[in-house]
Short mmCIF file of C-alpha atoms and ligand atoms in Angstrom, two decimals:
data_model
loop_
_atom_site.label_atom_id
_atom_site.label_comp_id
_atom_site.label_asym_id
_atom_site.label_seq_id
_atom_site.Cartn_x
_atom_site.Cartn_y
_atom_site.Cartn_z
CA MET A 20 28.23 11.27 11.43
CA SER A 21 26.20 12.79 14.29
CA THR A 22 27.31 14.25 17.44
CA PRO A 23 25.04 15.92 20.39
CA GLU A 24 26.31 19.39 19.16
CA ILE A 25 26.40 18.75 15.40
CA LEU A 26 23.25 16.64 14.16
CA THR A 27 23.13 15.33 10.87
CA GLU A 28 20.20 13.73 8.98
CA ARG A 29 19.96 12.55 5.51
CA GLU A 30 16.84 12.82 3.24
CA GLU A 31 16.56 12.32 -0.43
CA GLY A 32 20.20 13.09 -1.19
CA VAL A 33 20.08 16.14 0.97
CA LEU A 34 22.19 16.19 4.07
CA ARG A 35 21.03 18.35 6.84
CA VAL A 36 23.70 19.63 9.53
CA ARG A 37 22.52 21.35 12.39
CA ILE A 38 24.54 23.21 14.96
CA HIS A 39 22.99 22.42 18.28
CA ARG A 40 24.57 24.15 21.43
CA LEU A 41 21.29 25.79 22.57
CA ASP A 42 22.61 27.49 25.86
CA LYS A 43 25.49 29.32 24.07
CA LYS A 44 23.68 30.33 21.13
CA ASN A 45 25.52 27.41 18.95
CA ALA A 46 28.93 28.98 19.47
CA LEU A 47 31.51 26.61 17.97
CA THR A 48 34.04 24.79 19.98
CA LEU A 49 37.12 22.92 18.84
CA ALA A 50 35.22 19.48 18.95
CA MET A 51 32.25 20.97 16.97
CA TYR A 52 34.63 22.23 14.07
CA ALA A 53 36.13 18.81 14.07
CA ALA A 54 32.48 17.38 13.64
CA LEU A 55 31.56 19.90 11.04
CA THR A 56 34.67 18.89 9.07
CA ALA A 57 34.10 15.33 9.53
CA ALA A 58 30.45 15.69 8.14
CA LEU A 59 31.50 17.66 5.12
CA THR A 60 34.30 15.31 4.29
CA GLU A 61 31.84 12.17 4.68
CA ALA A 62 29.53 13.99 2.61
CA ALA A 63 31.87 14.54 -0.02
CA GLU A 64 32.75 11.09 -0.28
CA ASP A 65 29.05 9.52 -0.09
CA ALA A 66 27.80 9.58 -3.47
CA ALA A 67 24.05 9.34 -1.97
CA VAL A 68 24.71 12.89 -0.79
CA ARG A 69 23.84 15.22 -3.44
CA ALA A 70 23.53 18.56 -1.31
CA VAL A 71 24.26 19.78 2.25
CA VAL A 72 22.10 22.22 4.38
CA LEU A 73 23.77 23.98 7.19
CA THR A 74 21.27 25.39 9.90
CA GLY A 75 21.18 25.96 13.59
CA GLY A 76 19.10 24.55 16.46
CA GLY A 77 16.99 26.64 18.60
CA ASP A 78 16.63 30.37 18.19
CA SER A 79 20.18 31.01 16.60
CA PHE A 80 22.23 29.95 13.50
CA SER A 81 25.55 30.38 15.50
CA SER A 82 27.11 33.10 17.85
CA GLY A 83 30.50 32.39 16.24
CA ASN A 84 33.59 30.65 17.62
CA ASP A 85 33.12 30.15 21.49
CA ILE A 86 34.95 33.20 22.80
CA ALA A 87 36.08 31.25 26.04
CA ASP A 88 37.72 28.62 23.55
CA PHE A 89 39.41 31.64 21.99
CA LEU A 90 41.16 32.34 25.26
CA ALA A 91 41.74 28.64 26.53
CA ALA A 92 42.89 27.07 23.22
CA PRO A 93 43.55 29.50 20.40
CA PRO A 94 44.11 28.13 17.11
CA ALA A 95 47.84 27.87 16.44
CA GLY A 96 48.27 27.15 12.53
CA GLU A 97 46.49 25.87 9.69
CA ASP A 98 46.11 22.54 11.28
CA SER A 99 43.78 23.96 13.94
CA PRO A 100 40.00 22.58 13.99
CA VAL A 101 38.75 26.08 12.72
CA PHE A 102 41.00 26.35 9.99
CA ARG A 103 40.37 22.83 8.67
CA PHE A 104 36.73 23.52 8.94
CA LEU A 105 37.21 26.57 6.88
CA THR A 106 39.36 24.89 4.41
CA ALA A 107 36.72 21.91 4.24
CA LEU A 108 34.16 24.62 3.46
CA ARG A 109 36.26 26.41 0.67
CA GLN A 110 36.79 22.56 -0.96
CA PHE A 111 33.37 21.45 -0.70
CA GLU A 112 32.38 20.41 -4.35
CA LYS A 113 28.62 19.76 -3.90
CA PRO A 114 26.09 22.28 -3.37
CA LEU A 115 25.95 23.87 0.05
CA LEU A 116 23.11 25.60 1.36
CA ALA A 117 22.40 27.73 4.56
CA ALA A 118 19.09 28.13 6.54
CA VAL A 119 19.91 30.99 8.89
CA ASN A 120 17.29 30.57 11.41
CA GLY A 121 18.50 33.45 13.84
CA PRO A 122 21.66 35.67 14.70
CA ALA A 123 24.69 34.65 13.22
CA VAL A 124 28.02 36.20 14.33
CA GLY A 125 31.57 35.97 13.46
CA ILE A 126 32.49 32.64 11.87
CA GLY A 127 28.68 32.13 11.69
CA VAL A 128 28.59 34.77 8.87
CA THR A 129 31.93 34.00 6.93
CA MET A 130 30.74 30.40 6.88
CA LEU A 131 27.61 31.63 4.80
CA LEU A 132 30.23 33.40 2.22
CA HIS A 133 30.99 29.60 1.00
CA CYS A 134 27.47 28.64 0.56
CA ASP A 135 25.86 28.53 -3.09
CA LEU A 136 22.43 29.23 -1.84
CA ILE A 137 21.41 31.21 1.40
CA TYR A 138 18.22 31.61 2.92
CA ALA A 139 17.61 33.63 6.28
CA ARG A 140 14.76 34.23 8.67
CA SER A 141 12.96 37.53 8.71
CA GLY A 142 14.37 39.82 10.95
CA ALA A 143 17.48 37.92 11.49
CA THR A 144 20.60 39.76 12.45
CA LEU A 145 24.21 38.98 11.22
CA ALA A 146 27.56 40.67 12.34
CA MET A 147 31.43 40.30 11.94
CA PRO A 148 32.57 42.14 14.79
CA PHE A 149 36.16 40.64 14.33
CA VAL A 150 37.80 44.28 14.43
CA ASN A 151 35.58 45.09 17.63
CA LEU A 152 37.32 42.23 19.50
CA GLY A 153 40.74 43.10 18.21
CA LEU A 154 40.62 40.35 15.42
CA CYS A 155 40.68 40.66 11.77
CA PRO A 156 38.35 39.25 9.11
CA GLU A 157 39.10 35.67 8.20
CA GLY A 158 37.44 32.71 6.27
CA GLY A 159 38.00 34.65 2.87
CA SER A 160 35.65 37.25 4.03
CA SER A 161 37.92 39.87 3.28
CA LEU A 162 38.18 38.90 -0.35
CA LEU A 163 34.67 37.40 -0.85
CA LEU A 164 32.62 40.16 0.81
CA PRO A 165 33.71 43.18 -1.05
CA ARG A 166 33.24 41.15 -4.11
CA LEU A 167 29.75 40.18 -3.16
CA ILE A 168 28.32 43.34 -1.83
CA GLY A 169 31.07 46.28 -2.76
CA TYR A 170 33.90 47.72 -0.91
CA PRO A 171 32.00 50.58 0.93
CA ARG A 172 29.38 48.20 2.46
CA ALA A 173 32.31 45.46 3.22
CA ALA A 174 34.14 48.15 4.93
CA GLU A 175 31.20 48.99 7.47
CA LEU A 176 30.67 45.45 7.99
CA LEU A 177 34.19 44.29 8.33
CA LEU A 178 35.89 47.73 10.01
CA LEU A 179 33.22 48.81 12.19
CA GLY A 180 31.46 45.49 12.83
CA GLU A 181 27.98 46.74 12.12
CA PRO A 182 25.53 44.41 12.46
CA PHE A 183 22.79 44.17 9.62
CA SER A 184 19.36 42.35 8.83
CA ALA A 185 18.34 39.33 6.57
CA GLU A 186 16.46 42.14 4.74
CA GLN A 187 19.55 44.19 3.93
CA ALA A 188 21.56 40.97 3.15
CA LEU A 189 18.69 40.41 0.47
CA GLU A 190 18.72 43.72 -0.86
CA TRP A 191 22.62 43.45 -0.98
CA GLY A 192 22.37 40.31 -3.07
CA LEU A 193 24.23 38.38 -0.14
CA ILE A 194 21.48 35.88 0.36
CA ASN A 195 19.01 34.31 -1.96
CA GLY A 196 15.66 34.60 0.07
CA ILE A 197 13.79 35.10 3.23
CA GLY A 198 11.70 32.95 5.13
CA ALA A 199 8.95 34.40 7.63
CA ASP A 200 10.15 32.19 10.38
CA ALA A 201 12.80 29.51 11.20
CA ASP A 202 10.49 26.54 9.69
CA ALA A 203 9.81 28.52 6.47
CA THR A 204 13.53 29.65 6.05
CA LEU A 205 14.50 25.88 6.56
CA GLU A 206 11.69 24.51 4.13
CA LEU A 207 13.01 27.26 1.55
CA ALA A 208 16.56 25.76 1.70
CA LEU A 209 15.56 22.29 1.90
CA GLY A 210 13.22 22.50 -1.18
CA ARG A 211 16.19 24.25 -3.22
CA ALA A 212 18.50 21.22 -1.82
CA ARG A 213 15.86 18.64 -2.80
CA ARG A 214 16.01 20.24 -6.57
CA LEU A 215 19.69 20.38 -6.67
CA ALA A 216 19.72 16.76 -5.53
CA ARG A 217 17.85 15.74 -8.55
CA GLN A 218 19.87 17.70 -11.00
CA PRO A 219 22.57 15.74 -12.90
CA ALA A 220 25.40 15.36 -10.25
CA ALA A 221 28.52 15.69 -12.54
CA ALA A 222 27.05 18.67 -14.20
CA VAL A 223 26.36 20.24 -10.94
CA ARG A 224 29.68 19.61 -9.77
CA LEU A 225 31.41 21.07 -12.76
CA ALA A 226 29.02 24.14 -12.76
CA LYS A 227 30.08 25.05 -9.33
CA MET A 228 33.83 24.42 -9.94
CA LEU A 229 33.47 26.72 -12.91
CA LEU A 230 31.53 29.48 -11.10
CA LYS A 231 34.15 29.57 -8.27
CA ARG A 232 37.22 28.88 -10.42
CA ASN A 233 38.39 32.45 -11.03
CA GLU A 234 38.49 33.06 -7.49
CA ALA A 235 39.72 29.85 -6.06
CA GLU A 236 43.41 30.68 -6.10
CA ALA A 237 42.98 34.15 -4.43
CA LEU A 238 40.89 32.80 -2.02
CA ARG A 239 43.25 30.18 -0.95
CA ASP A 240 45.87 32.87 -0.64
CA THR A 241 43.74 35.08 1.15
CA MET A 242 42.66 32.46 3.83
CA ALA A 243 46.16 31.53 4.47
CA LEU A 244 47.20 35.15 5.10
CA GLU A 245 43.96 35.84 7.21
CA GLY A 246 44.67 33.03 9.33
CA ARG A 247 48.07 34.11 9.94
CA HIS A 248 47.13 37.60 11.00
CA PHE A 249 44.05 36.41 12.90
CA ILE A 250 46.46 34.17 14.99
CA GLU A 251 48.98 36.95 15.65
CA LEU A 252 45.95 39.44 16.71
CA LEU A 253 44.43 36.62 18.98
CA ASN A 254 47.83 36.42 20.83
CA ALA A 255 47.99 40.12 21.44
CA PRO A 256 46.64 42.12 24.50
CA GLU A 257 44.04 43.77 22.74
CA ALA A 258 41.86 40.81 21.67
CA ALA A 259 42.60 39.17 24.96
CA ALA A 260 41.36 42.15 26.76
CA ALA A 261 38.32 42.20 24.49
CA LEU A 262 37.58 38.53 24.90
CA ARG A 263 38.04 38.54 28.68
CA ALA A 264 35.71 41.38 28.71
CA PHE A 265 33.07 39.37 26.94
CA VAL A 266 33.37 36.25 29.45
CA GLU A 267 33.82 38.48 32.45
CA ARG A 268 30.36 40.46 31.50
CA ARG A 269 28.59 37.39 31.14
CA ARG A 270 29.74 36.18 34.69
CA GLY A 271 29.18 39.48 36.22
N1 LIG B 494 30.93 32.34 22.87
C1 LIG B 494 30.79 31.85 24.16
N2 LIG B 494 29.30 32.00 24.58
C2 LIG B 494 28.59 32.94 24.03
C3 LIG B 494 29.03 33.20 22.85
C4 LIG B 494 30.01 32.90 22.15
N3 LIG B 494 30.36 33.31 20.88
N4 LIG B 494 27.71 34.00 22.08
C5 LIG B 494 26.84 33.65 23.17
N5 LIG B 494 27.38 33.00 24.10
C6 LIG B 494 26.74 32.68 25.44
C7 LIG B 494 26.56 33.88 26.41
O1 LIG B 494 27.85 33.83 27.14
C8 LIG B 494 25.49 33.35 27.38
O2 LIG B 494 25.88 32.47 28.17
P1 LIG B 494 25.59 32.44 29.66
O3 LIG B 494 23.90 32.20 29.40
O4 LIG B 494 26.17 31.43 30.39
O5 LIG B 494 25.71 33.58 30.27
C9 LIG B 494 24.64 32.80 26.10
O6 LIG B 494 25.36 32.27 25.13
C10 LIG B 494 23.41 33.25 25.60
O7 LIG B 494 23.86 34.70 25.07
P2 LIG B 494 23.31 35.83 25.32
O8 LIG B 494 23.95 36.92 24.66
O9 LIG B 494 22.57 36.39 26.46
O10 LIG B 494 21.93 35.84 24.10
P3 LIG B 494 21.25 36.58 23.06
O11 LIG B 494 19.94 35.99 22.78
O12 LIG B 494 20.93 38.06 24.00
O13 LIG B 494 22.13 37.10 22.04
C11 LIG B 494 23.81 36.79 20.41
C12 LIG B 494 22.77 36.24 21.04
C13 LIG B 494 24.44 35.72 19.53
C14 LIG B 494 23.57 37.90 19.32
C15 LIG B 494 24.86 37.17 21.27
O14 LIG B 494 25.25 36.13 22.15
C16 LIG B 494 26.26 37.79 20.92
O15 LIG B 494 26.33 38.69 20.04
N6 LIG B 494 27.35 36.72 21.02
C17 LIG B 494 28.76 37.48 20.89
C18 LIG B 494 29.30 36.59 19.62
C19 LIG B 494 30.54 37.11 19.27
O16 LIG B 494 31.00 38.19 19.40
N7 LIG B 494 31.21 36.37 18.15
C20 LIG B 494 32.29 36.65 17.59
C21 LIG B 494 33.37 35.62 17.63
S1 LIG B 494 34.59 36.23 16.69
#
């Protein structure tokens, strides 16, 4: 399925999913989460899809949740489009790759933690400023990030919301490789995805399950707990003020 803001295209067993809301740096709305979830669900059911590559249109990967949406239609529970999307990512059994063509913020980064292979454009900046906005980590990041890069670095990225570069992410082992520009980055990801698409499907699926099995239960519990606290904080005055400041600064 394709919508104007979530474009999908299949070629040689690889489904490309492009986040495409250029005027807002690919900020994600409720409708876009629903479309992403539908794309993943369809990819899971379609035997012709052997790998999925997530990428962004224009010069950004994703600026995260649409901040105006956070104020107008905050998620209310596990059935909210954002949490359904995160669950679909967590449960996706086929290889999931990302080509980070530009800045990635908030859930634009946490979604990467669920990918199997990640490539980023040289110089791309990533950040998870949840706490800066009066919010808490989501999408399993409080569990996955310290496991991937160690607690001290994860604390800097999650408690201070410090931005980091694709080069730092590579050095920390958070991503697999760097492309010189957006096209080269996408080509890197597509090349790997095509190779994965030619691997024996059942073996790939089982290997992915085995690689993730030890953290599967803890990840499910962590995401549920993060989700509950995230909703509480989103409805508290600190976050409302920080989010309103973002919207008003832009208007002013
Ligand atoms: N939600 C809604 N709108 C957003 C957005 C978001 N998450 N991120 C960017 N935008 C909008 C801006 O308001 C601006 O809209 P306008 O042209 O109508 O004023 C437009 O996208 C361009 O953003 P701008 O900041 O001018 O682009 P940039 O190239 O200088 O920076 C980013 C790009 C992604 C680094 C920057 O926009 C950013 O950091 N966004 C904040 C994202 C954020 O905090 N997300 C966390 C959610 S938990």
